[in-house]
mmCIF file of C-alpha atoms and ligand atoms in Angstrom:
data_model
loop_
_atom_site.group_PDB
_atom_site.id
_atom_site.type_symbol
_atom_site.label_atom_id
_atom_site.label_comp_id
_atom_site.label_asym_id
_atom_site.label_seq_id
_atom_site.Cartn_x
_atom_site.Cartn_y
_atom_site.Cartn_z
ATOM 1 C CA MET T 162 96.526 74.622 69.227
ATOM 2 C CA LYS T 163 98.227 74.594 72.080
ATOM 3 C CA LYS T 164 98.677 78.407 73.800
ATOM 4 C CA ARG T 165 102.323 78.800 75.195
ATOM 5 C CA GLY T 166 102.610 80.233 78.415
ATOM 6 C CA LEU T 167 103.394 83.751 79.957
ATOM 7 C CA PHE T 168 105.803 84.520 82.039
ATOM 8 C CA ILE T 169 105.236 88.036 84.389
ATOM 9 C CA THR T 170 106.941 89.363 87.232
ATOM 10 C CA PHE T 171 106.234 92.469 89.269
ATOM 11 C CA GLU T 172 109.150 94.621 90.784
ATOM 12 C CA GLY T 173 109.862 97.561 92.927
ATOM 13 C CA ILE T 174 110.322 98.587 96.104
ATOM 14 C CA ASP T 175 107.764 97.207 99.404
ATOM 15 C CA GLY T 176 104.636 99.231 99.115
ATOM 16 C CA CYS T 177 104.669 100.040 95.081
ATOM 17 C CA GLY T 178 101.500 97.585 95.181
ATOM 18 C CA LYS T 179 102.680 94.474 93.494
ATOM 19 C CA THR T 180 100.681 92.269 95.286
ATOM 20 C CA THR T 181 97.649 94.257 95.048
ATOM 21 C CA GLN T 182 98.535 94.465 90.743
ATOM 22 C CA LEU T 183 99.046 90.696 90.980
ATOM 23 C CA SER T 184 96.087 89.670 92.289
ATOM 24 C CA LEU T 185 93.959 92.140 90.193
ATOM 25 C CA LEU T 186 95.519 90.451 87.155
ATOM 26 C CA ARG T 187 95.263 87.014 88.466
ATOM 27 C CA ASP T 188 91.287 87.491 88.914
ATOM 28 C CA TYR T 189 90.901 89.514 85.225
ATOM 29 C CA LEU T 190 92.882 86.837 83.427
ATOM 30 C CA VAL T 191 91.200 83.896 85.315
ATOM 31 C CA ASN T 192 87.779 85.651 84.479
ATOM 32 C CA LYS T 193 88.666 85.506 80.824
ATOM 33 C CA GLY T 194 89.473 81.795 80.798
ATOM 34 C CA TYR T 195 93.421 81.560 81.180
ATOM 35 C CA ASP T 196 94.927 79.181 83.768
ATOM 36 C CA VAL T 197 96.641 81.231 86.330
ATOM 37 C CA ILE T 198 99.531 80.487 88.948
ATOM 38 C CA ILE T 199 100.503 83.230 90.970
ATOM 39 C CA THR T 200 103.909 82.777 93.314
ATOM 40 C CA ARG T 201 106.474 84.604 94.451
ATOM 41 C CA GLU T 202 110.506 84.964 95.517
ATOM 42 C CA PRO T 203 111.654 84.304 97.674
ATOM 43 C CA GLY T 204 109.928 81.389 98.979
ATOM 44 C CA GLY T 205 107.103 80.372 95.968
ATOM 45 C CA ASN T 206 105.642 76.769 95.839
ATOM 46 C CA HIS T 207 107.841 75.376 97.216
ATOM 47 C CA GLN T 208 109.436 73.845 101.040
ATOM 48 C CA LEU T 209 113.118 74.921 100.030
ATOM 49 C CA GLY T 210 111.646 78.316 98.876
ATOM 50 C CA LYS T 211 109.647 78.491 102.397
ATOM 51 C CA ASP T 212 112.819 77.478 104.675
ATOM 52 C CA ILE T 213 115.158 80.171 102.420
ATOM 53 C CA ARG T 214 112.314 82.473 103.076
ATOM 54 C CA ASN T 215 112.369 81.981 106.821
ATOM 55 C CA ILE T 216 116.162 82.891 107.035
ATOM 56 C CA LEU T 217 116.088 85.659 104.626
ATOM 57 C CA LEU T 218 113.609 87.836 106.435
ATOM 58 C CA TYR T 219 113.576 86.705 110.253
ATOM 59 C CA THR T 220 117.611 85.494 110.824
ATOM 60 C CA LYS T 221 118.798 87.104 113.839
ATOM 61 C CA CYS T 222 122.356 86.286 112.442
ATOM 62 C CA GLU T 223 124.020 89.604 110.695
ATOM 63 C CA LEU T 224 123.991 88.146 107.228
ATOM 64 C CA ASP T 225 127.000 88.248 105.293
ATOM 65 C CA ASP T 226 125.532 90.458 101.808
ATOM 66 C CA LYS T 227 127.446 87.679 99.061
ATOM 67 C CA ALA T 228 125.675 84.739 101.767
ATOM 68 C CA GLU T 229 122.397 86.811 101.309
ATOM 69 C CA MET T 230 122.597 87.156 97.739
ATOM 70 C CA PHE T 231 123.268 82.934 97.462
ATOM 71 C CA LEU T 232 120.029 82.232 99.304
ATOM 72 C CA PHE T 233 118.041 84.561 96.929
ATOM 73 C CA LEU T 234 119.679 82.535 93.839
ATOM 74 C CA ALA T 235 119.354 79.538 95.972
ATOM 75 C CA ASP T 236 115.608 79.604 96.279
ATOM 76 C CA ARG T 237 115.380 81.098 92.711
ATOM 77 C CA ALA T 238 116.975 78.242 91.019
ATOM 78 C CA GLN T 239 114.901 75.845 92.707
ATOM 79 C CA HIS T 240 111.814 77.835 91.923
ATOM 80 C CA ILE T 241 112.180 78.373 88.502
ATOM 81 C CA ASN T 242 113.113 74.756 87.444
ATOM 82 C CA LYS T 243 111.436 72.590 90.069
ATOM 83 C CA PHE T 244 107.838 74.833 89.631
ATOM 84 C CA ILE T 245 107.846 78.127 87.279
ATOM 85 C CA LEU T 246 109.158 76.249 83.879
ATOM 86 C CA PRO T 247 106.979 73.395 84.347
ATOM 87 C CA ASN T 248 103.764 75.211 84.875
ATOM 88 C CA LEU T 249 104.778 77.620 81.854
ATOM 89 C CA LYS T 250 105.381 74.385 79.559
ATOM 90 C CA GLU T 251 101.904 73.327 80.297
ATOM 91 C CA GLY T 252 100.663 76.602 78.625
ATOM 92 C CA LYS T 253 100.154 78.441 81.881
ATOM 93 C CA ILE T 254 100.606 82.403 82.860
ATOM 94 C CA VAL T 255 102.795 82.362 85.664
ATOM 95 C CA LEU T 256 102.953 85.451 87.641
ATOM 96 C CA CYS T 257 105.801 86.066 90.122
ATOM 97 C CA ASP T 258 106.191 88.333 92.760
ATOM 98 C CA ARG T 259 110.012 89.332 92.565
ATOM 99 C CA HIS T 260 112.163 88.145 90.698
ATOM 100 C CA THR T 261 115.705 88.389 89.140
ATOM 101 C CA ASP T 262 115.330 92.030 89.031
ATOM 102 C CA SER T 263 114.901 92.768 92.824
ATOM 103 C CA THR T 264 118.467 90.725 93.557
ATOM 104 C CA LEU T 265 120.132 93.159 90.622
ATOM 105 C CA ALA T 266 118.342 96.375 92.685
ATOM 106 C CA TYR T 267 118.402 95.328 96.122
ATOM 107 C CA GLN T 268 121.753 93.017 96.845
ATOM 108 C CA GLY T 269 123.399 95.096 93.315
ATOM 109 C CA TYR T 270 122.187 98.678 93.775
ATOM 110 C CA GLY T 271 121.508 98.634 97.085
ATOM 111 C CA ARG T 272 124.002 96.738 99.015
ATOM 112 C CA GLY T 273 126.601 97.475 96.136
ATOM 113 C CA GLN T 274 127.120 93.739 94.571
ATOM 114 C CA ASN T 275 128.837 93.687 91.809
ATOM 115 C CA LEU T 276 126.119 93.908 88.747
ATOM 116 C CA GLU T 277 127.945 92.334 86.070
ATOM 117 C CA GLU T 278 128.157 89.180 88.577
ATOM 118 C CA ILE T 279 124.767 89.258 89.601
ATOM 119 C CA ILE T 280 123.471 89.344 85.925
ATOM 120 C CA TYR T 281 125.920 86.049 84.955
ATOM 121 C CA LEU T 282 124.818 84.243 88.441
ATOM 122 C CA ASN T 283 120.773 85.185 87.580
ATOM 123 C CA ASP T 284 121.296 83.872 84.296
ATOM 124 C CA ILE T 285 122.948 80.621 86.079
ATOM 125 C CA ALA T 286 119.640 79.996 88.224
ATOM 126 C CA THR T 287 117.450 81.190 85.962
ATOM 127 C CA ASN T 288 118.816 78.804 83.087
ATOM 128 C CA ASN T 289 118.570 81.860 81.001
ATOM 129 C CA ILE T 290 114.559 81.577 81.179
ATOM 130 C CA LYS T 291 113.900 85.338 81.312
ATOM 131 C CA PRO T 292 110.524 86.847 81.819
ATOM 132 C CA ASP T 293 107.790 87.807 78.771
ATOM 133 C CA LEU T 294 107.033 90.834 80.861
ATOM 134 C CA THR T 295 108.093 92.682 83.997
ATOM 135 C CA PHE T 296 106.755 95.250 85.676
ATOM 136 C CA LEU T 297 108.059 97.938 87.338
ATOM 137 C CA TYR T 298 105.745 99.946 89.713
ATOM 138 C CA ASP T 299 107.627 102.909 90.721
ATOM 139 C CA ILE T 300 106.942 105.023 93.833
ATOM 140 C CA ASP T 301 109.092 107.369 95.833
ATOM 141 C CA VAL T 302 110.858 106.278 99.299
ATOM 142 C CA GLU T 303 108.388 108.718 101.004
ATOM 143 C CA THR T 304 105.109 106.600 99.786
ATOM 144 C CA SER T 305 106.672 103.467 100.353
ATOM 145 C CA ASN T 306 107.339 104.585 104.213
ATOM 146 C CA LEU T 307 103.846 105.649 104.483
ATOM 147 C CA ARG T 308 102.251 102.791 103.046
ATOM 148 C CA VAL T 309 104.223 100.347 104.792
ATOM 149 C CA GLY T 310 104.056 101.540 107.966
ATOM 150 C CA ASN T 311 105.950 100.181 111.309
ATOM 151 C CA GLU T 312 105.272 96.264 110.681
ATOM 152 C CA LYS T 313 108.957 96.209 108.778
ATOM 153 C CA ASP T 314 110.260 92.512 108.332
ATOM 154 C CA ARG T 315 114.779 92.547 108.388
ATOM 155 C CA MET T 316 114.399 93.003 104.453
ATOM 156 C CA GLU T 317 111.856 95.853 104.669
ATOM 157 C CA ASN T 318 113.699 97.675 107.516
ATOM 158 C CA THR T 319 116.780 98.793 105.511
ATOM 159 C CA GLY T 320 115.904 102.728 106.203
ATOM 160 C CA SER T 321 115.314 105.391 103.397
ATOM 161 C CA ILE T 322 118.512 106.022 101.771
ATOM 162 C CA PHE T 323 118.924 102.191 100.851
ATOM 163 C CA LEU T 324 115.804 101.908 99.973
ATOM 164 C CA GLU T 325 116.096 105.552 97.441
ATOM 165 C CA LYS T 326 119.463 103.390 96.195
ATOM 166 C CA VAL T 327 116.751 100.468 95.245
ATOM 167 C CA ARG T 328 114.328 102.820 93.619
ATOM 168 C CA LEU T 329 117.209 104.694 90.977
ATOM 169 C CA GLY T 330 118.847 100.847 90.519
ATOM 170 C CA TYR T 331 114.964 99.892 89.014
ATOM 171 C CA LEU T 332 114.789 102.434 87.295
ATOM 172 C CA ASN T 333 118.176 102.191 85.604
ATOM 173 C CA ILE T 334 117.526 98.599 85.092
ATOM 174 C CA ALA T 335 114.441 99.263 83.045
ATOM 175 C CA GLN T 336 115.511 101.859 81.097
ATOM 176 C CA ASN T 337 118.227 99.180 79.892
ATOM 177 C CA ASN T 338 115.649 96.834 78.629
ATOM 178 C CA PRO T 339 112.476 98.996 77.746
ATOM 179 C CA GLU T 340 111.579 96.044 75.930
ATOM 180 C CA SER T 341 110.974 93.711 78.017
ATOM 181 C CA ILE T 342 110.421 95.935 81.608
ATOM 182 C CA LYS T 343 107.401 98.152 81.703
ATOM 183 C CA ILE T 344 107.814 101.658 84.218
ATOM 184 C CA ILE T 345 104.478 102.235 85.885
ATOM 185 C CA ASN T 346 103.600 105.353 87.988
ATOM 186 C CA ALA T 347 102.854 103.671 90.748
ATOM 187 C CA VAL T 348 101.620 106.927 93.261
ATOM 188 C CA ASN T 349 98.220 107.256 91.203
ATOM 189 C CA PRO T 350 95.041 105.288 92.400
ATOM 190 C CA ILE T 351 95.206 101.545 92.366
ATOM 191 C CA GLU T 352 92.363 101.470 89.366
ATOM 192 C CA ILE T 353 94.970 103.883 87.467
ATOM 193 C CA VAL T 354 97.551 101.546 87.828
ATOM 194 C CA PHE T 355 95.641 98.451 87.154
ATOM 195 C CA LYS T 356 94.391 99.922 83.943
ATOM 196 C CA ASP T 357 98.261 100.392 82.661
ATOM 197 C CA THR T 358 99.125 97.121 83.312
ATOM 198 C CA LYS T 359 96.324 95.621 81.749
ATOM 199 C CA LYS T 360 96.965 97.774 78.675
ATOM 200 C CA TYR T 361 100.781 95.406 78.338
ATOM 201 C CA VAL T 362 99.677 92.509 79.737
ATOM 202 C CA GLU T 363 96.650 92.798 76.578
ATOM 203 C CA ASP T 364 99.360 93.259 73.930
ATOM 204 C CA ALA T 365 101.648 90.764 75.201
ATOM 205 C CA LEU T 366 98.673 88.156 75.176
ATOM 206 C CA LYS T 367 98.145 88.785 71.707
ATOM 207 C CA LYS T 368 101.574 87.259 71.234
ATOM 208 C CA ILE T 369 101.247 83.825 72.703
HETATM 209 N N1 LIG D 273 98.001 102.711 93.810
HETATM 210 C C1 LIG D 273 97.565 102.526 94.928
HETATM 211 N N2 LIG D 273 97.575 103.571 95.791
HETATM 212 C C2 LIG D 273 97.476 103.983 97.493
HETATM 213 N N3 LIG D 273 97.859 103.031 97.761
HETATM 214 C C3 LIG D 273 98.203 101.630 97.714
HETATM 215 C C4 LIG D 273 98.238 101.481 95.868
HETATM 216 N N4 LIG D 273 98.666 100.262 95.435
HETATM 217 C C5 LIG D 273 98.595 99.325 96.883
HETATM 218 N N5 LIG D 273 98.538 99.945 97.841
HETATM 219 C C6 LIG D 273 98.288 99.784 99.443
HETATM 220 O O1 LIG D 273 99.804 99.761 99.664
HETATM 221 C C7 LIG D 273 100.091 98.508 100.927
HETATM 222 C C8 LIG D 273 101.148 97.863 99.573
HETATM 223 O O2 LIG D 273 100.609 97.452 99.070
HETATM 224 P P1 LIG D 273 100.993 95.918 98.262
HETATM 225 O O3 LIG D 273 100.572 95.752 96.969
HETATM 226 O O4 LIG D 273 101.369 94.947 99.756
HETATM 227 O O5 LIG D 273 102.599 96.598 97.798
HETATM 228 P P2 LIG D 273 104.205 95.831 97.755
HETATM 229 O O6 LIG D 273 103.911 94.374 97.494
HETATM 230 O O7 LIG D 273 104.182 96.289 96.652
HETATM 231 O O8 LIG D 273 104.991 95.748 99.117
HETATM 232 C C9 LIG D 273 98.476 98.289 100.830
HETATM 233 O O9 LIG D 273 98.015 98.821 102.191
HETATM 234 C C10 LIG D 273 97.868 98.419 99.300
HETATM 235 O O10 LIG D 273 96.009 98.570 99.849
HETATM 236 MG MG1 LIG D 274 103.947 92.452 98.690
#
């Protein structure tokens, strides 16, 4: 019987270990024989996404908060409909670095855009396709600053007060969705964080 795909998203403030854990999980799953696709938002695996990502990360323009939000949503609509969904339909496991909860955490809790509106717009952009599992790698802002260092792009260069709001926002979102969003203490060493990640993925794999 053909397996149904699995859609897993990786969330958390910069330096929390999303990319590290995503790549460890990809290797682990590929070794087990699964067909795995890795991607990211903004800018994963489609030219429009790469163009939008360039604007978001490097524009010299003082971007309006709503304009910023709609750029993220435009990227997401293209990404989910033209890339993620077709891969899920082929039974693949899709690992995505950042997704809907990033918009809620950064543009909503961070920049103060209306949360209900973002939830509604996320649902429109994604056609209500939800991740099967989301990891929130939780670290404090000080650890984030230490790990990211000085080479920051526009989105990373936002200051500690903003990041603290985003972190608390993420925790709120996860606490409201305990079934689908797993909070992982990502201050722990990489191997421990991966052990925690793997446990939830194994559970999810049993269900497909
Ligand atoms: N659990 C961890 N403990 C210590 N350092 C880590 C841990 N996870 C990731 N790092 C390091 O922190 C930096 C940022 O990790 P990365 O995976 O790129 O985070 P993100 O993708 O969330 O921004 C990298 O140098 C990485 O090696
Ligand atoms: Mg990363």
